[in-house]
Coordinates of C-alpha atoms and ligand atoms in Angstrom, one line a residue:
X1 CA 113.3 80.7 91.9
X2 CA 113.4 77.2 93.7
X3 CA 114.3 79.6 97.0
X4 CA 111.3 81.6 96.7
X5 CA 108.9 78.6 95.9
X6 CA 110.6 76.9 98.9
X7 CA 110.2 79.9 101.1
X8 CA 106.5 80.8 100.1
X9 CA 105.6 77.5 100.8
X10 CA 103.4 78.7 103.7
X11 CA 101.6 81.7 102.1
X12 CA 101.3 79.5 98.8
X13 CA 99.4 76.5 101.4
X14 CA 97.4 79.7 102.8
X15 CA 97.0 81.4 99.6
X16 CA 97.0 80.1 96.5
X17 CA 95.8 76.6 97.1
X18 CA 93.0 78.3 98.6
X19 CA 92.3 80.7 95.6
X20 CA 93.0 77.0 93.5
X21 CA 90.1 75.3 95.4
X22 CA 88.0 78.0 95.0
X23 CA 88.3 78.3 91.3
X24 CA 87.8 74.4 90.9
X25 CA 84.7 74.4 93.7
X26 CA 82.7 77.4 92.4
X27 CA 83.5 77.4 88.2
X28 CA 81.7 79.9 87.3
X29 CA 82.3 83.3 88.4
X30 CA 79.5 85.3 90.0
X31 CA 79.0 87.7 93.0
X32 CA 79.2 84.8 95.8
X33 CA 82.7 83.8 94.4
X34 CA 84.1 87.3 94.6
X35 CA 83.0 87.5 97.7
X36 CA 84.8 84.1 98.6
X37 CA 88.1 85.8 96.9
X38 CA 88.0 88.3 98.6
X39 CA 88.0 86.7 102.1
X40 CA 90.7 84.4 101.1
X41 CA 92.9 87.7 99.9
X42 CA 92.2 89.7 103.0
X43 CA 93.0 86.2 105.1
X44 CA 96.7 86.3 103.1
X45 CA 97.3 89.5 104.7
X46 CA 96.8 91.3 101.2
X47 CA 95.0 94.3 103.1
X48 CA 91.5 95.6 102.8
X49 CA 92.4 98.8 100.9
X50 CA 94.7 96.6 98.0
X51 CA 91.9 93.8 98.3
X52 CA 89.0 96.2 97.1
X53 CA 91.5 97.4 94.5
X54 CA 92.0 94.5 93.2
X55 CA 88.6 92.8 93.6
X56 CA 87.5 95.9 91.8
X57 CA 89.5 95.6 88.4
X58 CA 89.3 91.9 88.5
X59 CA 85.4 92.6 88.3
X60 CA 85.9 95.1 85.4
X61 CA 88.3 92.7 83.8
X62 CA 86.1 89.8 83.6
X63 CA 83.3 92.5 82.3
X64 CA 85.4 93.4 79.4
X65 CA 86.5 90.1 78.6
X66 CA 83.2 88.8 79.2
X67 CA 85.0 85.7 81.2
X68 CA 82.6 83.2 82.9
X69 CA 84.8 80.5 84.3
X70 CA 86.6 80.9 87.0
X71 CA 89.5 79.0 85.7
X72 CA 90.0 81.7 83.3
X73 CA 90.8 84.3 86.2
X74 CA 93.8 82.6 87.5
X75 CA 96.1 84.1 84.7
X76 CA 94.7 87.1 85.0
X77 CA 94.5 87.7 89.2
X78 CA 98.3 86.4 88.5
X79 CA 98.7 89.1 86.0
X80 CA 97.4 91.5 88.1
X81 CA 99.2 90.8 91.3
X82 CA 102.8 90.9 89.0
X83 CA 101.5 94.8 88.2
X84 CA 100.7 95.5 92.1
X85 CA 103.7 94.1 93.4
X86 CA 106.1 95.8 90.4
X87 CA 107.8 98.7 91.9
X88 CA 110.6 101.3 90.8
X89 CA 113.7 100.7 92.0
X90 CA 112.9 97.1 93.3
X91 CA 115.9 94.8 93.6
X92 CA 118.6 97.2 92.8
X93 CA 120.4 98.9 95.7
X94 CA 121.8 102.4 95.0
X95 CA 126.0 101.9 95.3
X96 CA 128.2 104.6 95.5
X97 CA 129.8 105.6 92.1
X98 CA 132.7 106.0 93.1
X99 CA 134.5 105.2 96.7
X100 CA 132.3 103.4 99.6
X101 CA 128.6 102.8 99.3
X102 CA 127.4 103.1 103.3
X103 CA 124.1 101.4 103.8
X104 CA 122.0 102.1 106.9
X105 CA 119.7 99.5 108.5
X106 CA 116.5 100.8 110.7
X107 CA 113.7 98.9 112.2
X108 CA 112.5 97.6 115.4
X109 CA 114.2 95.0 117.5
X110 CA 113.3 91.4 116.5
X111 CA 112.6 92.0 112.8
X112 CA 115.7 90.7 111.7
X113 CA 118.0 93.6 111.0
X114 CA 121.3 91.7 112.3
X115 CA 120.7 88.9 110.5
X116 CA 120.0 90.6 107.2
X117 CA 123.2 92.6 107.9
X118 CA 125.2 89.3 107.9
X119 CA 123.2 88.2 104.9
X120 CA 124.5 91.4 102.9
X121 CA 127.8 91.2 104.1
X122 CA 128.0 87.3 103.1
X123 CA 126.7 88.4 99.7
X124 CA 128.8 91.8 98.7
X125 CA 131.7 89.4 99.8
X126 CA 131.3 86.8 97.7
X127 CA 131.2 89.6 94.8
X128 CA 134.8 90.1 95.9
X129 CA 134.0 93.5 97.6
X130 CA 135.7 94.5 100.9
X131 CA 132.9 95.1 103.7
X132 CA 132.7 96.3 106.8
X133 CA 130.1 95.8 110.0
X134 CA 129.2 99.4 112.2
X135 CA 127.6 98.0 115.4
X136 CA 125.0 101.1 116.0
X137 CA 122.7 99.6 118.2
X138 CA 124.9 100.3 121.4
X139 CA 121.0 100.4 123.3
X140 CA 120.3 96.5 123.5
X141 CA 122.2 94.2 125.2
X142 CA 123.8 91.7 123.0
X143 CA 123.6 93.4 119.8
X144 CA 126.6 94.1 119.7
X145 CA 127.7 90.7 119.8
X146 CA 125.0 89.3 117.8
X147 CA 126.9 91.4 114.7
X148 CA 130.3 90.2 116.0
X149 CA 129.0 86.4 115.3
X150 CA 128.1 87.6 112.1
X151 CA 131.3 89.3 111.3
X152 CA 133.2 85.8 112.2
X153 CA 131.0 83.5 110.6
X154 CA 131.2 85.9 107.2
X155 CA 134.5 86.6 107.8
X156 CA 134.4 90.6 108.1
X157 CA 135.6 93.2 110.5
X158 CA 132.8 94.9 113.3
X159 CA 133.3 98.8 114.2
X160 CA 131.9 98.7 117.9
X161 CA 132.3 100.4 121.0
X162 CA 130.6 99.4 124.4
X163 CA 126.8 99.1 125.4
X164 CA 125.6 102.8 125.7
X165 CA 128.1 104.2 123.6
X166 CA 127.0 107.3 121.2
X167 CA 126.0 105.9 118.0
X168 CA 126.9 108.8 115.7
X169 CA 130.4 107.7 117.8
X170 CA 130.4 104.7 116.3
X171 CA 129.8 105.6 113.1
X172 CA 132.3 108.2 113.1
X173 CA 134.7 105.4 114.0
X174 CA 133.7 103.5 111.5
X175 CA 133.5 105.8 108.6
X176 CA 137.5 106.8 109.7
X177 CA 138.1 103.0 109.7
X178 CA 136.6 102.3 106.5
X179 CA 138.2 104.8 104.8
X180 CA 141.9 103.7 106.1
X181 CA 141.0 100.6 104.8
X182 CA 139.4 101.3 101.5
X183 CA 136.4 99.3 101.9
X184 CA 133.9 98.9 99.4
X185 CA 130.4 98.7 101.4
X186 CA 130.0 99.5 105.3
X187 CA 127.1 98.3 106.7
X188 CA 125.5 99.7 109.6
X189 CA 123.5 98.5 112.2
X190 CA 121.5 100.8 114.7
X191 CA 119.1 100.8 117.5
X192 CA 115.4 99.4 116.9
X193 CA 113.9 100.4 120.0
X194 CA 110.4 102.4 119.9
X195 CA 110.0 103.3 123.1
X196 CA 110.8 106.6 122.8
X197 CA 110.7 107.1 119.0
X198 CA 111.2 111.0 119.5
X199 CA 114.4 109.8 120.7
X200 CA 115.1 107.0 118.1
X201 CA 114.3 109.5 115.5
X202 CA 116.7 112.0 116.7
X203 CA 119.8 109.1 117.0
X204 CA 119.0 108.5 113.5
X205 CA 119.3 111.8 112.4
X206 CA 122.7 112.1 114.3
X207 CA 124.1 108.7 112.9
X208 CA 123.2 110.8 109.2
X209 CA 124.5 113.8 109.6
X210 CA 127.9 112.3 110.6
X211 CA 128.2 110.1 108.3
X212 CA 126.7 112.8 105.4
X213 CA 129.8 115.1 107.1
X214 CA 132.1 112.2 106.2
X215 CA 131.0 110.7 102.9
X216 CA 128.8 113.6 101.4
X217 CA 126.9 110.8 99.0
X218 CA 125.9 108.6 102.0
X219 CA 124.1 106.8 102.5
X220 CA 123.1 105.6 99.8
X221 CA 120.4 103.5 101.1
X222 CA 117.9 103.4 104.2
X223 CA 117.1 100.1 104.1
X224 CA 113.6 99.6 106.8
X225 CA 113.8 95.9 107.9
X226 CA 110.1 94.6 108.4
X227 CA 109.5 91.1 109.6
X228 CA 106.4 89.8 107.4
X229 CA 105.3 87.4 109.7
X230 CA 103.6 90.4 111.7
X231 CA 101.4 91.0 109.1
X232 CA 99.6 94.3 109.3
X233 CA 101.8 95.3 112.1
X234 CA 104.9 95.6 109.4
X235 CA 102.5 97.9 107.0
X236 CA 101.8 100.0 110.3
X237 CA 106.1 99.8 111.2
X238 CA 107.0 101.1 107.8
X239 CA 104.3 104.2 107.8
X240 CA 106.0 105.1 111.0
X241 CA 109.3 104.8 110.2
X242 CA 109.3 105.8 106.4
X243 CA 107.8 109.2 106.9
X244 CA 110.5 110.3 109.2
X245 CA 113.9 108.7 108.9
X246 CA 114.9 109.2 105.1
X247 CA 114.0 105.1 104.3
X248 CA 115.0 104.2 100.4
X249 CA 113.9 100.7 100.3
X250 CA 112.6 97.7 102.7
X251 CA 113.8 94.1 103.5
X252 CA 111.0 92.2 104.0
X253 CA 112.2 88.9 106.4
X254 CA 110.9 85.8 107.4
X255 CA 108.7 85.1 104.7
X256 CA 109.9 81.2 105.1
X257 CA 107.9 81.1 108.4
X258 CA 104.9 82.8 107.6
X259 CA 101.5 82.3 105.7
X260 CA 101.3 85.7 105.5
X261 CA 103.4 86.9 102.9
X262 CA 100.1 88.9 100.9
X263 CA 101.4 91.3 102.9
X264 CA 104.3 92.2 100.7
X265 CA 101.2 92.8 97.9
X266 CA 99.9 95.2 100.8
X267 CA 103.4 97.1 101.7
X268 CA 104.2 97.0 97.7
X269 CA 100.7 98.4 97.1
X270 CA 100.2 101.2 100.0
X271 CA 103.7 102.7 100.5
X272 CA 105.7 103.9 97.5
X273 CA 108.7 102.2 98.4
X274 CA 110.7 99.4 96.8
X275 CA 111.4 96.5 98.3
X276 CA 114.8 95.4 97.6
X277 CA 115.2 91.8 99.5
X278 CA 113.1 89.2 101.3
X279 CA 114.4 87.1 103.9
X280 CA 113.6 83.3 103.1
X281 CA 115.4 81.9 105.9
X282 CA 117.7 82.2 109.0
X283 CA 121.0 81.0 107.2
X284 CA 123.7 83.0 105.3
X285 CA 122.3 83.0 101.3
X286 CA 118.9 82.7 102.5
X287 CA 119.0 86.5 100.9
X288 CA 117.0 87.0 97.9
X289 CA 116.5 90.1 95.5
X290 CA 113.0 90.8 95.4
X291 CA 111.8 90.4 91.7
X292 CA 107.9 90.5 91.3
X293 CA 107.2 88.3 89.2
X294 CA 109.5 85.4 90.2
X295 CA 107.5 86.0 93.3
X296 CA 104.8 85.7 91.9
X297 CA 105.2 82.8 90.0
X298 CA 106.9 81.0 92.8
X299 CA 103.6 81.5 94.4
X300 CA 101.5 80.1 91.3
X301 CA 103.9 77.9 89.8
Ligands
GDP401 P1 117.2 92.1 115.0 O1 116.8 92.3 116.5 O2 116.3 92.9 114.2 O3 118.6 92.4 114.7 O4 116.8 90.6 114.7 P2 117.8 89.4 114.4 O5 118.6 89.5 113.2 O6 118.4 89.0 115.7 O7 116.7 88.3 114.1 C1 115.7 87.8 115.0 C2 115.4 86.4 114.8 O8 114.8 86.2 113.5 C3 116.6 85.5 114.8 O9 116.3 84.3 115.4 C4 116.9 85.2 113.3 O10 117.5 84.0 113.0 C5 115.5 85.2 112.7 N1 115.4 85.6 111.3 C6 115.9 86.7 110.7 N2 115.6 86.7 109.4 C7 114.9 85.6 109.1 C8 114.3 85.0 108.0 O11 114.4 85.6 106.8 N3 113.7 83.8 108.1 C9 113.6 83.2 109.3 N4 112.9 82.0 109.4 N5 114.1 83.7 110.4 C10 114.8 84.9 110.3

């Protein structure tokens, strides 16, 4: 809990001190102070559609209640924002039940994919599982690498082959090598460019047929990696990507650096996907399960 309220120290400045000051200024509730909400909920990223939602039953909360101070609505916005941003399947990650769990990560370059890769692999490690790296983005320079630093500093091997390498090649290696070693989770990597997403889409849905062909259960999770500090432009990333590449569940990264972390209420509320971690930092256990209402009252608190 101290990691979230550490991390959302922006979005709580941006945010809830905001909504805090508001309530204290206005004290009573009336049109003009909705109105005030609302700007300071569409200024957190929220999004318009989940604002008017939520403006909405706020309004026909205080109605039945017959609340007039504003310092009444705190609880209850807080209330409401733990029931927008509760989701099925939030948190847990689907593992194998038997054998190797493989766990595929997609999203554009930047958002924090390798990182969140070494994050996982510092964590399933520490649970005493075996784990192993699949370098699938053989398209941009260096990210290859970039998942090799990873793999020293967490201490686990990388499948690679050169820049330009087949993909579905690399996974086929290192679904072979994972195998022969009996490891526990492979994590895999792959190519965030969307320059041609026709194309992108296509690699994807070579890298899952192989490794279907291999393991017939994987993989067992799609994981979209969205970097929050692009507000809107994440919401926008994950329509694109989640109606076409089989995506389970979302990592949600760099929530440390940005004031702009209403937009997991937004992603939570529009898309019916779960979010399973948020990245709350650039270092190794800066990893946390997404649990709604420890966000949530790491934001109040
Ligand atoms: P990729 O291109 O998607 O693989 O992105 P990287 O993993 O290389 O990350 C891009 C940059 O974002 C790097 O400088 C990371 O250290 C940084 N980064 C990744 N996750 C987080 C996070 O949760 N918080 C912060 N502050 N930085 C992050």
């Amino acid at each position: 809990t101290n990691k979230f309220k550490e991390g959302l120290t922006k979005t709580r400045t941006a945010f809830v001190e905001k909504v805090e000051e508001l309530i204290t200024r206005r004290k009573k509730i009336d049109e003009a102070f909705f109105e005030e909400l609302e700007e300071i909920l569409i200024g957190a990223d929220v999004g318009v559609n989940t604002v008017m939602n939520l403006i909405d039953e706020l309004r026909a909360e205080v109605k039945k209640r017959k609340i007039e101070s504003a310092a009444e609505l705190q609880p209850i916005l807080s209330e409401k924002l733990v029931g927008l941003l509760k989701g099925e399947g939030d948190k847990q990650l689907r593992m194998a039940d038997s054998g190797m769990t493989v766990i595929l990560f997609v999203g554009v370059n930047g958002v924090g994919k390798t990182t969140t890769i070494g994050k996982l692999a510092h964590k399933f490690k520490s649970e005493g599982k075996k784990v192993m790296l699949a370098a699938g983005d053989t398209f941009r320079a260096g990210a290859v690498e970039q998942l090799e630093v990873w793999g020293q500093r967490v201490g686990v091997e990388v499948i690679k082959q050169g820049t330009g390498a087949d993909p579905a090649a690399v996974m086929f290696d290192a679904v072979q090598a994972a195998k022969q070693r009996n490891v526990d989770v492979l994590l895999c990597d792959t190519a965030g460019r969307l320059q041609n997403k026709a194309n992108l889409m296509e690699e994807l849905n070579k890298i899952f047929r192989v490794i279907q062909r291999e393991v017939p259960s994987a993989p067992h999770e799609v994981l979209l990696v969205l970097d929050a500090t692009t507000g809107q432009n994440a919401l926008s990333q994950a329509k694109l990507f989640g109606e076409k590449s089989g995506v389970t569940g979302l990592v949600l990264t760099k929530l440390d650096g940005t004031a702009k972390g209403g937009i997991v209420i937004a992603i939570r509320n529009e898309l019916n996907l779960p979010v399973k971690f948020v990245g709350l930092g650039e270092k190794m256990d800066d990893l946390q399960e997404f649990d709604s209402e420890q966000f949530v009252h790491a934001l109040f608190a």
